[in-house]
Amino acid sequence: MPFDDPFILLVLAAFVAGVIDAIAGGGGMITVPALLLGGLDPLSALGTNKLQSLFGSASATITYARKGHVQLKPLLPAAALSFGGACLGALLAASLPLDFLRRLLPFLLIAIAVYFALKPGLSDVDRERRISPAAFALFLVPLIGAYDGLFGPGTGSFFMLAFVSLAGYGVLKATAHTKLLNFASNFGGFAVFALVGSIHWKLGLAMGVAQFLGARVGAGVAMRFGAGLIRPLLVLVCIALAVRLLWS
């Protein structure tokens, strides 16, 4: 296989991505380019990335839930909508033109970075909700989930923005809830890619173990330092992802 030599490097990249993704999202910014550089075709890179990212988002979700930062049962309906949206997005990926989305995404990410950098009063304390829970779950969650299945980069940042700006969540709480919905959207995209046979299982599972361990480290760091770390790292991740997309 073309990635026999860089196998260990890809596993290490997955660990680093797990740490960063558990704190601020954007782990795919590391793993997808690494998989492409490792010799995988674009469709296989996306499918394998969905497999390994499942482990990271699951690990972060479990870690946050054990510390009481997210209640899993009340969020299951929203997670199901995120899963369904991602399945639809992945099915549409082969038939919809994505050039416009690729061109628009860097500017959306820069806007998110500016919001988190300049918005006063962002902390781990909840604020006033601007949208009803039903509207949030029925409209925004499947929309962002569909984006994850269709394209992917920056999904965690979009969930974070929605939780903080519309649901009124504190930064740490938003991060914890983002991981569960991102796990569901990852699983939806993974299911579709698995059905069409676009996954390298050995590599994806090895990277998944590394993601799982990295996400535990990242979630622990995030819970220790809260918004003081999550907020600036989220800004950096959004800017870095935007620059990479503009460069490519």
CSV table of C-alpha atoms in Angstrom, one decimal, residues 29-155:
chain,number,residue,atom,x,y,z
A,29,MET,CA,-7.1,20.2,9.0
A,30,ILE,CA,-4.3,18.0,10.1
A,31,THR,CA,-5.4,14.5,9.2
A,32,VAL,CA,-7.0,15.0,5.7
A,33,PRO,CA,-3.9,16.7,4.2
A,34,ALA,CA,-1.7,14.0,5.9
A,35,LEU,CA,-3.7,11.2,4.4
A,36,LEU,CA,-3.5,12.8,1.0
A,37,LEU,CA,0.3,13.2,1.4
A,38,GLY,CA,0.4,9.6,2.4
A,39,GLY,CA,-0.8,8.5,-1.0
A,40,LEU,CA,-4.6,8.1,-0.6
A,41,ASP,CA,-6.9,9.3,-3.3
A,42,PRO,CA,-9.3,12.1,-2.1
A,43,LEU,CA,-12.4,9.9,-1.6
A,44,SER,CA,-10.4,7.3,0.4
A,45,ALA,CA,-8.8,10.1,2.4
A,46,LEU,CA,-12.2,11.5,3.4
A,47,GLY,CA,-13.6,8.1,4.2
A,48,THR,CA,-10.6,7.0,6.3
A,49,ASN,CA,-10.6,10.4,8.0
A,50,LYS,CA,-14.3,9.8,9.1
A,51,LEU,CA,-13.4,6.5,10.6
A,52,GLN,CA,-10.5,7.7,12.6
A,53,SER,CA,-12.2,10.9,13.7
A,54,LEU,CA,-15.0,8.8,15.2
A,55,PHE,CA,-12.6,7.6,17.8
A,56,GLY,CA,-11.5,11.2,18.7
A,57,SER,CA,-15.0,12.7,19.0
A,58,ALA,CA,-16.3,9.6,21.0
A,59,SER,CA,-13.3,9.9,23.4
A,60,ALA,CA,-13.8,13.6,23.9
A,61,THR,CA,-17.6,13.1,24.4
A,62,ILE,CA,-17.1,10.4,27.0
A,63,THR,CA,-14.5,12.5,28.9
A,64,TYR,CA,-16.7,15.6,29.0
A,65,ALA,CA,-19.7,13.5,30.0
A,66,ARG,CA,-17.9,11.8,32.9
A,67,LYS,CA,-17.0,15.2,34.3
A,68,GLY,CA,-20.6,16.4,34.1
A,69,HIS,CA,-20.1,18.9,31.3
A,70,VAL,CA,-22.7,17.3,29.0
A,71,GLN,CA,-25.8,15.2,29.6
A,72,LEU,CA,-25.9,12.6,26.8
A,73,LYS,CA,-29.6,11.5,27.0
A,74,PRO,CA,-31.3,14.8,26.4
A,75,LEU,CA,-29.0,15.4,23.4
A,76,LEU,CA,-29.8,12.1,21.7
A,77,PRO,CA,-32.6,13.5,19.4
A,78,ALA,CA,-30.3,16.3,18.3
A,79,ALA,CA,-27.5,13.8,17.7
A,80,ALA,CA,-29.9,11.7,15.6
A,81,LEU,CA,-30.6,14.8,13.5
A,82,SER,CA,-26.9,15.5,13.1
A,83,PHE,CA,-26.4,11.9,12.0
A,84,GLY,CA,-29.2,12.1,9.4
A,85,GLY,CA,-28.0,15.5,8.1
A,86,ALA,CA,-24.5,14.1,7.6
A,87,CYS,CA,-25.8,11.0,5.8
A,88,LEU,CA,-27.7,13.2,3.4
A,89,GLY,CA,-24.7,15.5,2.9
A,90,ALA,CA,-22.4,12.6,2.2
A,91,LEU,CA,-24.8,11.2,-0.4
A,92,LEU,CA,-25.0,14.6,-2.1
A,93,ALA,CA,-21.2,15.0,-2.1
A,94,ALA,CA,-20.7,13.3,-5.4
A,95,SER,CA,-23.5,15.2,-7.2
A,96,LEU,CA,-23.3,18.8,-6.0
A,97,PRO,CA,-20.7,21.4,-7.2
A,98,LEU,CA,-18.5,22.2,-4.2
A,99,ASP,CA,-16.3,24.9,-5.8
A,100,PHE,CA,-18.5,27.7,-4.4
A,101,LEU,CA,-18.4,26.2,-0.9
A,102,ARG,CA,-14.6,25.8,-1.1
A,103,ARG,CA,-14.3,29.5,-2.0
A,104,LEU,CA,-16.7,30.7,0.6
A,105,LEU,CA,-15.5,28.6,3.6
A,106,PRO,CA,-12.2,30.4,4.4
A,107,PHE,CA,-14.1,33.7,4.8
A,108,LEU,CA,-16.7,32.1,7.0
A,109,LEU,CA,-13.9,30.7,9.2
A,110,ILE,CA,-12.3,34.1,9.4
A,111,ALA,CA,-15.6,35.6,10.5
A,112,ILE,CA,-15.9,32.9,13.3
A,113,ALA,CA,-12.3,33.7,14.4
A,114,VAL,CA,-13.1,37.5,14.5
A,115,TYR,CA,-16.3,36.8,16.5
A,116,PHE,CA,-14.5,34.7,19.2
A,117,ALA,CA,-11.5,37.1,19.2
A,118,LEU,CA,-13.5,40.4,19.6
A,119,LYS,CA,-16.8,39.4,21.2
A,120,PRO,CA,-16.8,40.8,24.8
A,121,GLY,CA,-18.0,38.7,27.7
A,122,LEU,CA,-17.3,35.2,26.3
A,123,SER,CA,-16.5,32.9,29.2
A,124,ASP,CA,-17.6,29.6,30.6
A,125,VAL,CA,-20.7,31.2,32.0
A,126,ASP,CA,-24.0,30.6,30.2
A,127,ARG,CA,-25.8,33.6,28.7
A,128,GLU,CA,-29.2,34.4,27.3
A,129,ARG,CA,-30.5,32.0,24.7
A,130,ARG,CA,-31.4,33.6,21.3
A,131,ILE,CA,-33.2,30.6,19.7
A,132,SER,CA,-35.6,28.0,21.0
A,133,PRO,CA,-34.2,24.5,21.7
A,134,ALA,CA,-36.6,23.1,19.1
A,135,ALA,CA,-35.5,25.5,16.4
A,136,PHE,CA,-31.8,24.9,17.2
A,137,ALA,CA,-32.2,21.1,17.0
A,138,LEU,CA,-34.5,20.9,14.0
A,139,PHE,CA,-32.8,23.5,11.8
A,140,LEU,CA,-29.2,24.3,12.8
A,141,VAL,CA,-28.1,20.8,13.9
A,142,PRO,CA,-29.0,18.9,10.7
A,143,LEU,CA,-27.8,21.8,8.6
A,144,ILE,CA,-24.3,21.7,10.1
A,145,GLY,CA,-24.4,17.9,10.1
A,146,ALA,CA,-25.2,18.0,6.4
A,147,TYR,CA,-22.2,20.3,5.8
A,148,ASP,CA,-20.0,17.8,7.7
A,149,GLY,CA,-21.1,14.9,5.4
A,150,LEU,CA,-20.9,17.1,2.3
A,151,PHE,CA,-17.5,18.8,2.9
A,152,GLY,CA,-16.3,18.7,6.5
A,153,PRO,CA,-13.6,21.2,7.5
A,154,GLY,CA,-14.6,23.5,10.3
A,155,THR,CA,-17.7,21.6,11.4
